[in-house]
Coordinates of C-alpha atoms in Angstrom, one line a residue:
M1 CA 102.0 115.2 67.5
K2 CA 101.7 111.9 65.4
A3 CA 97.9 112.3 65.5
L4 CA 98.3 115.5 63.7
L5 CA 100.7 114.2 61.3
F6 CA 98.2 111.5 60.4
L7 CA 95.4 113.9 60.2
S8 CA 97.4 116.3 57.8
C9 CA 98.2 113.4 55.8
F10 CA 94.6 112.5 55.9
L11 CA 93.5 115.9 54.5
L12 CA 95.9 115.6 51.8
F13 CA 95.4 112.5 50.4
G14 CA 91.7 111.4 51.7
E15 CA 89.9 114.8 49.8
A16 CA 87.8 112.6 47.6
M17 CA 86.5 110.3 50.3
F18 CA 85.7 113.2 52.7
A19 CA 83.7 115.2 49.9
Q20 CA 82.1 111.9 48.9
S21 CA 80.8 111.8 52.7
V22 CA 79.5 115.8 52.6
A23 CA 77.9 115.2 49.3
S24 CA 75.7 112.4 50.8
G25 CA 74.3 115.0 53.7
G26 CA 77.5 115.1 55.9
A27 CA 77.1 118.5 57.4
V28 CA 77.9 117.0 60.6
S29 CA 80.9 115.2 59.5
L30 CA 82.4 118.5 58.6
E31 CA 81.8 119.8 61.6
I32 CA 83.5 116.8 63.4
R33 CA 86.5 117.4 61.1
N34 CA 86.6 121.0 61.7
I35 CA 86.4 120.5 65.3
L36 CA 89.3 118.1 65.2
E37 CA 91.4 120.3 62.9
A38 CA 91.4 123.4 64.9
S39 CA 93.3 122.1 67.8
T40 CA 96.7 123.4 68.9
P41 CA 99.6 121.2 69.2
G42 CA 100.4 120.9 72.6
S43 CA 97.6 121.9 74.2
P44 CA 94.4 120.9 76.0
V45 CA 91.4 119.8 73.3
R46 CA 88.0 121.1 74.1
V47 CA 84.5 121.0 72.5
G48 CA 82.8 123.6 74.5
D49 CA 83.2 123.0 78.1
E50 CA 84.5 119.2 77.6
L51 CA 87.8 118.5 77.2
L52 CA 88.9 115.3 75.0
R53 CA 91.0 113.2 76.7
Q54 CA 91.7 110.5 73.9
Y55 CA 92.5 113.2 71.3
E56 CA 94.8 111.2 69.1
E57 CA 92.4 108.2 69.7
L58 CA 89.4 110.1 68.1
I59 CA 91.6 111.6 65.0
Q60 CA 92.3 107.7 64.0
F61 CA 88.8 106.6 64.8
Y62 CA 87.1 109.5 62.9
A63 CA 89.5 109.7 59.9
D64 CA 89.0 105.6 59.6
R65 CA 85.3 106.4 59.1
A66 CA 85.7 109.8 57.3
F67 CA 84.6 111.6 59.8
T68 CA 80.9 110.3 59.6
P69 CA 79.1 110.3 63.2
A70 CA 79.4 107.3 65.2
W71 CA 76.4 107.6 67.2
P72 CA 73.2 106.9 65.3
D73 CA 70.4 109.3 66.0
D74 CA 67.6 106.4 66.2
Q75 CA 66.2 104.2 68.9
R76 CA 69.4 101.9 68.6
G77 CA 71.5 105.1 69.2
N78 CA 69.5 106.3 71.6
A79 CA 69.9 102.9 73.7
A80 CA 73.4 103.1 73.2
V81 CA 74.0 106.6 74.7
Q82 CA 71.7 105.2 77.6
E83 CA 73.9 102.1 77.9
L84 CA 77.1 104.1 77.9
L85 CA 75.7 106.4 80.6
V86 CA 74.9 103.7 82.7
Q87 CA 78.4 102.1 82.3
I88 CA 79.8 105.4 83.1
E89 CA 77.9 105.8 86.7
D90 CA 78.6 102.3 87.4
S91 CA 82.3 103.2 87.0
K92 CA 82.5 104.4 90.6
Y93 CA 82.1 100.6 91.4
D94 CA 85.4 100.3 89.3
G95 CA 87.0 102.9 91.9
L96 CA 87.0 105.7 89.0
K97 CA 85.2 108.7 89.2
P98 CA 82.2 109.0 86.8
S99 CA 82.7 112.9 86.2
S100 CA 86.2 111.9 84.5
Y101 CA 84.3 110.5 81.3
H102 CA 81.7 113.7 80.8
L103 CA 79.0 112.1 83.2
S104 CA 77.2 115.7 83.2
A105 CA 77.1 116.3 79.7
I106 CA 76.0 112.9 78.6
R107 CA 73.4 113.0 81.1
E108 CA 71.8 115.9 78.7
I109 CA 72.6 114.4 75.9
A110 CA 70.6 111.2 77.1
A111 CA 67.8 113.4 78.3
S112 CA 67.3 114.9 74.8
S113 CA 67.7 111.7 72.9
D114 CA 63.8 110.9 73.2
A115 CA 63.4 114.4 71.1
G116 CA 65.9 113.0 68.3
R117 CA 68.9 114.5 67.9
N118 CA 68.8 114.9 64.2
H119 CA 67.0 118.3 64.8
E120 CA 70.0 119.8 66.6
N121 CA 72.3 122.1 65.0
P122 CA 75.0 120.4 63.0
V123 CA 77.7 121.9 65.0
H124 CA 75.7 120.6 68.5
Q125 CA 75.5 117.2 66.6
A126 CA 79.2 117.0 66.1
Y127 CA 79.7 118.1 69.6
M128 CA 77.7 115.2 71.3
D129 CA 79.2 112.5 68.8
L130 CA 82.8 113.6 69.7
V131 CA 81.9 113.6 73.4
L132 CA 80.2 110.3 73.5
S133 CA 83.2 108.7 71.4
D134 CA 85.6 110.2 73.7
A135 CA 83.7 109.2 76.7
F136 CA 83.8 105.7 75.6
L137 CA 87.4 105.5 74.6
S138 CA 88.8 107.1 78.3
L139 CA 86.8 104.8 80.2
A140 CA 87.8 101.8 77.6
H141 CA 91.6 102.9 78.3
D142 CA 91.4 103.4 82.0
L143 CA 89.6 100.1 82.5
Y144 CA 92.1 98.4 80.5
L145 CA 95.3 100.2 81.4
G146 CA 94.3 102.1 84.5
K147 CA 94.0 105.5 85.0
V148 CA 97.1 106.7 86.8
S149 CA 100.6 106.3 85.1
Q150 CA 102.8 104.0 87.2
E151 CA 106.0 105.8 86.0
G152 CA 105.2 109.2 87.8
L153 CA 104.5 107.6 90.9
Q154 CA 108.2 107.0 91.7
N155 CA 106.5 103.7 94.0
S156 CA 109.2 101.0 92.5
W157 CA 106.4 99.3 90.4
G158 CA 108.5 98.1 87.8
I159 CA 105.9 95.4 85.8
E160 CA 105.7 95.5 82.3
P161 CA 102.4 97.4 81.1
K162 CA 99.8 95.3 79.3
H163 CA 99.8 95.7 75.2
V164 CA 96.4 96.8 73.9
K165 CA 95.4 94.1 71.4
T166 CA 92.2 95.4 69.9
S167 CA 92.2 99.4 69.6
F168 CA 89.5 101.0 71.5
G169 CA 88.6 102.6 68.3
T170 CA 87.5 99.2 67.1
L171 CA 85.9 98.4 70.1
L172 CA 83.7 101.1 70.3
E173 CA 82.7 100.6 66.4
E174 CA 82.1 97.2 67.3
G175 CA 79.9 98.0 70.4
L176 CA 78.0 100.4 68.7
S177 CA 77.4 98.1 65.5
S178 CA 76.4 95.1 68.0
G179 CA 74.7 97.2 70.4
R180 CA 76.6 95.8 73.2
I181 CA 78.3 98.6 74.9
K182 CA 78.3 97.5 78.2
E183 CA 79.9 94.2 77.0
S184 CA 82.8 95.6 75.5
L185 CA 83.6 97.7 78.4
V186 CA 83.2 95.1 80.9
S187 CA 85.4 92.6 78.4
L188 CA 88.4 95.2 79.4
W189 CA 88.0 94.4 83.0
P190 CA 91.2 92.7 84.5
R191 CA 91.1 88.7 83.9
Y192 CA 91.7 88.0 87.6
Q193 CA 88.9 86.7 89.5
V194 CA 89.7 88.8 92.5
Y195 CA 88.7 92.0 90.5
K196 CA 85.5 90.9 90.3
S197 CA 84.9 90.1 93.7
M198 CA 86.6 93.3 94.7
R199 CA 84.0 95.2 92.5
R200 CA 80.9 93.6 94.4
T201 CA 82.9 94.4 97.7
M202 CA 82.7 98.0 96.2
K203 CA 79.2 98.0 95.2
R204 CA 78.6 96.7 99.1
Y205 CA 80.3 99.5 100.5
F206 CA 78.8 102.2 98.7
R207 CA 75.5 100.7 100.0
L208 CA 76.5 100.9 103.4
A209 CA 77.9 104.1 102.8
E210 CA 74.8 105.6 101.8
A211 CA 72.7 104.2 104.5
M212 CA 75.0 105.6 107.1
E213 CA 73.6 108.3 108.7
E214 CA 76.4 109.9 110.3
P215 CA 80.2 109.7 110.7
W216 CA 81.3 107.0 113.4
D217 CA 83.3 108.6 116.1
K218 CA 86.6 107.7 116.5
L219 CA 87.6 105.1 118.9
R220 CA 91.0 105.7 120.5
G221 CA 92.1 105.1 124.4
K222 CA 94.5 103.1 126.5
T223 CA 95.0 99.5 125.4
I224 CA 92.5 97.0 126.7
K225 CA 93.2 93.1 127.5
V226 CA 90.8 90.3 127.7
N227 CA 88.8 90.3 130.9
E228 CA 89.3 94.4 131.6
E229 CA 86.6 96.7 131.6
S230 CA 86.4 99.7 129.0
R231 CA 83.7 101.9 128.1
L232 CA 84.6 101.6 124.5
I233 CA 84.0 97.7 124.7
P234 CA 80.2 98.2 123.7
E235 CA 81.5 100.1 120.4
V236 CA 84.1 97.8 119.7
R237 CA 81.6 95.1 119.7
K238 CA 78.9 96.8 117.6
R239 CA 81.5 97.3 114.9
L240 CA 82.8 93.8 114.8
Q241 CA 79.0 92.8 114.3
Y242 CA 78.8 95.5 111.7
W243 CA 81.7 94.1 109.7
N244 CA 80.5 90.2 110.6
D245 CA 83.4 89.4 112.6
L246 CA 81.1 88.4 115.6
E247 CA 78.0 86.9 115.8
A248 CA 75.2 89.8 115.5
D249 CA 73.5 88.4 118.5
N250 CA 76.4 88.4 120.7
S251 CA 75.7 91.0 123.5
G252 CA 78.5 89.8 126.0
E253 CA 78.7 91.7 129.6
E254 CA 78.3 95.3 128.5
E255 CA 81.7 97.4 129.1
R256 CA 83.8 93.7 130.1
Y257 CA 86.2 92.3 127.3
D258 CA 85.0 88.6 127.6
S259 CA 86.3 85.6 125.9
S260 CA 83.8 85.7 122.9
L261 CA 85.1 89.2 121.9
F262 CA 88.5 88.1 122.2
D263 CA 87.7 85.8 119.4
G264 CA 86.2 88.3 117.2
V265 CA 88.7 90.6 118.0
R266 CA 91.8 88.2 116.8
Y267 CA 89.9 87.3 113.7
F268 CA 89.4 91.0 113.1
Q269 CA 92.8 91.8 113.6
K270 CA 94.1 88.8 111.4
R271 CA 91.7 89.9 108.8
N272 CA 93.5 93.3 108.7
G273 CA 96.9 91.7 108.9
L274 CA 97.4 93.0 112.4
E275 CA 99.1 91.0 115.2
A276 CA 96.5 88.6 116.1
D277 CA 97.1 89.0 119.9
G278 CA 93.6 89.9 121.1
I279 CA 95.1 92.7 122.3
I280 CA 92.9 96.3 121.7
G281 CA 95.6 98.6 121.3
K282 CA 96.6 101.6 118.9
D283 CA 96.8 99.9 115.4
T284 CA 93.2 98.0 116.3
Y285 CA 91.6 101.2 117.3
T286 CA 93.0 102.6 113.9
A287 CA 91.3 99.4 112.0
L288 CA 87.8 99.8 113.9
N289 CA 87.6 103.3 112.9
E290 CA 87.8 102.5 109.1
S291 CA 84.1 103.1 107.8
P292 CA 83.0 102.2 104.4
A293 CA 83.6 105.7 102.9
S294 CA 87.2 105.6 103.6
L295 CA 87.4 101.4 102.7
I296 CA 85.8 102.8 99.3
R297 CA 89.0 104.4 98.6
K298 CA 91.5 101.6 99.8
V299 CA 89.2 99.7 97.2
A300 CA 89.6 102.1 94.4
V301 CA 93.3 102.3 95.0
N302 CA 93.9 98.4 94.8
M303 CA 91.6 97.9 91.7
E304 CA 93.8 100.5 90.0
R305 CA 96.7 98.5 90.7
M306 CA 94.8 95.2 89.4
R307 CA 94.3 97.0 86.3
W308 CA 98.3 97.4 86.2
L309 CA 98.4 93.8 86.3
P310 CA 99.7 91.7 83.2
D311 CA 97.3 89.2 82.0
T312 CA 99.6 87.1 80.0
V313 CA 100.3 84.9 83.1
L314 CA 96.6 83.5 83.5
N315 CA 96.9 80.9 80.9
G316 CA 99.0 78.5 83.2
R317 CA 100.3 78.3 86.3
F318 CA 102.1 81.5 87.8
V319 CA 103.7 82.6 91.2
M320 CA 102.2 85.6 92.9
V321 CA 103.8 87.3 95.7
N322 CA 101.3 89.8 97.7
I323 CA 104.6 91.9 99.3
A324 CA 101.8 93.7 101.7
N325 CA 100.5 90.4 102.6
F326 CA 104.1 88.7 103.2
Q327 CA 102.4 85.5 101.3
L328 CA 103.4 83.3 98.2
D329 CA 101.0 81.7 96.0
Y330 CA 101.3 79.5 93.3
L331 CA 98.3 79.8 91.2
Q332 CA 96.4 78.3 88.3
D333 CA 93.0 78.6 86.5
N334 CA 92.9 82.2 86.6
G335 CA 94.2 82.3 89.9
L336 CA 91.1 80.6 91.6
D337 CA 92.9 77.4 92.4
T338 CA 96.0 77.7 94.7
V339 CA 98.7 74.7 94.1
F340 CA 100.9 75.8 96.9
T341 CA 100.9 78.9 99.5
S342 CA 103.8 79.8 101.9
K343 CA 104.7 82.7 104.2
V344 CA 107.4 85.2 103.2
I345 CA 109.5 87.8 104.6
V346 CA 109.9 90.8 102.5
G347 CA 112.0 94.0 102.4
K348 CA 112.4 96.6 105.1
E349 CA 110.8 99.9 104.7
Y350 CA 114.2 101.3 103.7
H351 CA 115.3 98.4 101.7
T352 CA 111.6 97.8 99.8
T353 CA 111.1 94.9 97.7
P354 CA 110.0 96.1 94.4
V355 CA 107.1 95.7 92.3
F356 CA 107.6 93.7 88.9
N357 CA 107.1 90.7 86.7
G358 CA 109.7 88.2 85.6
E359 CA 110.3 84.5 84.4
M360 CA 111.5 81.6 87.0
A361 CA 114.2 80.2 85.0
Y362 CA 115.6 77.9 87.3
I363 CA 116.6 76.6 91.2
V364 CA 120.2 76.6 93.0
L365 CA 120.4 73.9 95.9
S366 CA 122.7 74.4 98.7
P367 CA 123.9 78.3 97.3
T368 CA 126.6 80.1 98.1
W369 CA 126.3 83.9 98.7
T370 CA 128.4 86.9 97.2
V371 CA 127.3 89.6 99.5
P372 CA 126.1 92.7 97.3
S373 CA 128.7 95.4 97.0
S374 CA 125.8 97.8 99.4
I375 CA 126.0 95.3 102.1
I376 CA 129.5 95.0 102.0
R377 CA 130.0 99.0 102.1
R378 CA 127.0 99.5 104.7
E379 CA 126.9 96.8 107.2
M380 CA 129.8 94.2 106.9
I381 CA 133.1 96.5 106.9
P382 CA 131.8 98.3 110.2
K383 CA 131.3 95.0 111.8
I384 CA 134.7 93.3 110.6
K385 CA 136.4 96.4 111.6
K386 CA 135.1 95.7 115.3
D387 CA 135.6 91.7 115.2
V388 CA 138.1 90.4 112.1
S389 CA 136.9 87.0 113.3
Y390 CA 133.1 87.7 112.2
L391 CA 134.3 86.7 108.6
S392 CA 135.4 83.1 109.7
R393 CA 132.7 82.8 112.0
N394 CA 130.2 83.1 109.6
H395 CA 131.6 81.5 107.1
F396 CA 132.8 84.3 104.9
K397 CA 135.8 84.3 102.5
I398 CA 137.5 87.1 100.9
L399 CA 138.0 86.9 97.0
T400 CA 139.8 88.8 94.1
Y401 CA 138.0 89.4 91.3
S402 CA 140.2 86.9 89.6
G403 CA 138.9 84.4 91.8
K404 CA 142.1 84.4 94.5
E405 CA 141.3 83.8 98.0
V406 CA 142.7 86.6 100.2
S407 CA 143.8 86.4 104.2
P408 CA 141.6 88.6 106.2
S409 CA 144.7 89.5 108.2
S410 CA 146.5 90.7 105.0
I411 CA 144.2 93.9 104.8
D412 CA 144.9 96.9 106.9
W413 CA 141.0 97.0 107.8
S414 CA 141.7 100.6 109.4
K415 CA 142.0 101.9 105.8
A416 CA 139.0 99.8 104.4
S417 CA 136.1 101.9 103.3
A418 CA 133.1 102.0 100.9
G419 CA 135.5 103.3 98.2
N420 CA 138.3 101.3 99.1
F421 CA 137.7 97.7 98.9
P422 CA 138.8 96.1 95.9
Y423 CA 137.4 92.8 96.7
M424 CA 134.4 90.5 97.2
I425 CA 133.0 88.2 100.1
R426 CA 131.2 85.0 99.5
Q427 CA 129.9 83.2 102.0
S428 CA 129.8 78.9 101.9
P429 CA 127.0 76.9 101.4
G430 CA 125.5 75.4 104.5
T431 CA 122.6 75.7 107.1
F432 CA 124.3 79.0 108.1
N433 CA 124.3 80.6 104.6
S434 CA 122.1 83.9 104.7
L435 CA 120.4 82.4 101.5
G436 CA 119.4 79.1 103.4
Q437 CA 119.9 76.1 101.1
V438 CA 118.0 76.9 98.4
K439 CA 117.2 79.9 96.0
F440 CA 114.4 80.3 93.2
I441 CA 116.1 82.6 90.3
F442 CA 113.8 85.1 88.0
P443 CA 116.5 87.1 86.6
N444 CA 115.9 90.6 86.7
K445 CA 117.5 94.0 86.9
H446 CA 116.7 94.6 91.0
N447 CA 118.8 91.1 91.4
V448 CA 116.1 89.8 93.7
Y449 CA 115.0 86.4 94.3
I450 CA 113.2 83.9 96.4
H451 CA 115.4 82.3 98.8
D452 CA 115.3 79.7 102.2
T453 CA 116.9 81.6 105.4
P454 CA 118.7 80.2 108.4
V455 CA 116.2 82.7 110.5
K456 CA 112.9 80.9 110.8
S457 CA 111.9 82.1 114.1
L458 CA 110.7 85.2 112.3
F459 CA 107.9 83.7 110.4
S460 CA 106.3 83.5 113.5
R461 CA 105.7 87.5 113.2
D462 CA 102.7 88.6 111.5
L463 CA 104.4 91.5 110.1
R464 CA 107.3 90.4 108.0
A465 CA 109.4 93.1 106.9
F466 CA 112.9 92.2 107.6
S467 CA 115.3 91.7 104.4
H468 CA 117.1 93.8 102.0
G469 CA 114.7 93.3 99.3
C470 CA 114.7 89.9 98.4
I471 CA 112.0 87.3 99.4
R472 CA 112.9 85.0 102.0
I473 CA 110.1 81.7 102.0
Q474 CA 109.1 79.6 104.8
K475 CA 108.6 76.4 102.9
P476 CA 111.3 76.7 100.3
A477 CA 111.7 72.7 99.8
E478 CA 108.2 72.2 98.9
F479 CA 108.2 75.0 97.0
A480 CA 110.6 73.3 94.9
A481 CA 109.1 69.8 94.7
V482 CA 106.1 71.8 93.5
L483 CA 108.0 73.5 90.4
L484 CA 109.8 70.1 89.8
E485 CA 106.7 68.1 89.3
G486 CA 107.1 66.3 86.2
D487 CA 111.0 66.2 86.4
H488 CA 111.6 62.4 87.6
K489 CA 114.9 63.1 88.9
W490 CA 113.5 65.4 91.3
N491 CA 111.2 64.9 94.5
L492 CA 111.1 66.2 97.9
E493 CA 113.9 63.4 99.3
S494 CA 116.2 64.0 96.6
I495 CA 115.8 68.0 96.8
R496 CA 116.5 67.9 100.5
A497 CA 119.3 65.8 100.1
G498 CA 120.6 68.5 97.5
M499 CA 119.8 71.5 100.0
E500 CA 122.1 69.7 102.6
S501 CA 124.8 68.5 100.1
G502 CA 127.3 71.5 100.7
R503 CA 127.8 71.4 97.1
E504 CA 126.2 73.9 94.5
T505 CA 123.8 72.5 92.1
T506 CA 121.9 74.7 89.6
V507 CA 118.5 73.0 88.4
L508 CA 117.1 74.2 85.3
L509 CA 113.1 74.3 85.2
K510 CA 111.7 72.4 82.1
K511 CA 109.5 75.2 81.4
K512 CA 109.8 78.7 82.8
V513 CA 107.2 80.0 85.1
P514 CA 105.8 83.7 85.7
V515 CA 106.5 85.3 88.7
V516 CA 104.5 88.5 89.6
L517 CA 105.5 90.6 92.9
I518 CA 102.7 92.7 93.6
Y519 CA 101.5 95.2 96.3
L520 CA 98.1 94.7 97.7
T521 CA 96.5 96.4 100.6
L522 CA 93.1 95.1 100.2
W523 CA 91.4 92.3 98.3
T524 CA 88.3 90.0 98.4
D525 CA 88.6 86.6 98.0
P526 CA 86.0 84.4 95.8
A527 CA 84.2 83.8 98.8
G528 CA 83.7 87.5 99.3
K529 CA 85.8 87.8 102.5
T530 CA 87.6 91.1 102.4
Y531 CA 91.2 91.5 103.6
L532 CA 93.4 94.8 104.4
R533 CA 96.8 94.9 105.0
K534 CA 99.0 97.6 106.4
D535 CA 100.6 99.8 103.9
I536 CA 104.0 98.9 105.0
Y537 CA 105.6 101.5 102.5
E538 CA 103.0 104.0 102.3
R539 CA 102.2 103.8 98.8
D540 CA 98.6 103.9 98.9
E541 CA 98.2 107.7 99.5
A542 CA 100.2 108.5 95.9
I543 CA 97.6 106.6 94.1
A544 CA 94.4 107.8 95.6
K545 CA 95.5 111.5 95.0
A546 CA 96.7 110.6 91.2
L547 CA 92.8 109.2 91.0
L548 CA 91.3 112.2 92.1
L549 CA 89.7 110.4 95.1
D550 CA 90.1 113.1 97.9

């Protein structure tokens, strides 16, 4: 609607400029304006068989240039068309579908370029110009902002969208005038180094998929342990060698699961985010059945997630937690340098950790824990009804909202319910505290933060989804020390003393630290090694369908 209002205003106040354009031989300009002007509000805008995806941007772009054609009909323009065509064809390496960007129509335009487009009917010249511009603008939009709308997925993605700093129309204008269409589009890739690594992985998977003569048979069968024999062992060995998880010259003892294959299986399991126990079971079979074609789909989903990430954090140090990888990294230099890393525990499947970004503002040493009302209702009241000493054993106090402590024995627990409990429950500081001995706060509407935990044994698990949504960190004191570098009041020793003091202490960070909680089920490191993780929250499929990857 805004575009149509803009066009109406232009038609009212810009007739003189447009008339000058037509007077100088702008028959094509007239047809461009006629096509754009003939659209119906709320209806898809088409030229021929082609749907214009970026209609509002096209209106602005062509109105700014008095509707003159954008793509020159000379050698320079022909080269730009050919370059755009290559970028559209190569968009498959970004996990996008080239057919979404007028691929067939632009192939025809590119094929006819040598003959010269100036011999075409003005209507057809206008059609070609609009299709070319819409293809560039659509691809630019999808490379920078992503093709899929996060809001429509209902997948707990709450990261603030990127802001377009330069209009895509301006970028098109610059690309055409400089003859650098490719560079204009490449400049829109996410600035994270991992995106370029994933793009190289995507190219490799396409080559492997094209070279594969027939699809793999699905591996399935009983659990296989080391030193056992199975007819599936030769195929397991073959697939590990295919993915470079086992030396190519390792032939082993045909159907016997030997020690060298055991090492390869464990490495494969670790790279795929599985329990690295060397036992070939259901999850390992599933991972071994992933072919290059199926992995192309996974890369595409996660490249789309990379396009959703903010680029504002890349100018300094930032915290990134990959929920699906159960890991926290403190990064700098565009994510290339890892200052600190730690295992983390994230939310259970029914208490999922949300994806969002914020700024860490302060640290609390030796914290109390005010139990969220949802946990009181669902979990604590039933436990207290069974055994009221549960409160004292776990150092919980009951308080009124005016701060007065209430004795548990004064409450008729038989009548306590989710809708009839006008108190708060608070746990005292200490090693027993559910938050452990330190928490890291980045204020957010989800009330999610990073904290210590008294249950350290869970960090030995490879799959670590056990929390109510917050992030439990394995190395909290070391993380605090890294965050407080440069603050002479704090070092590792004084931080640990504060954690053990039993007195709640708030430490403000001198500079807020960006925090990004992400969900990547596949990524490639700068060295070219690809890692896969289980889709613990089952979020990949919705994005794949929205990308039209089926």
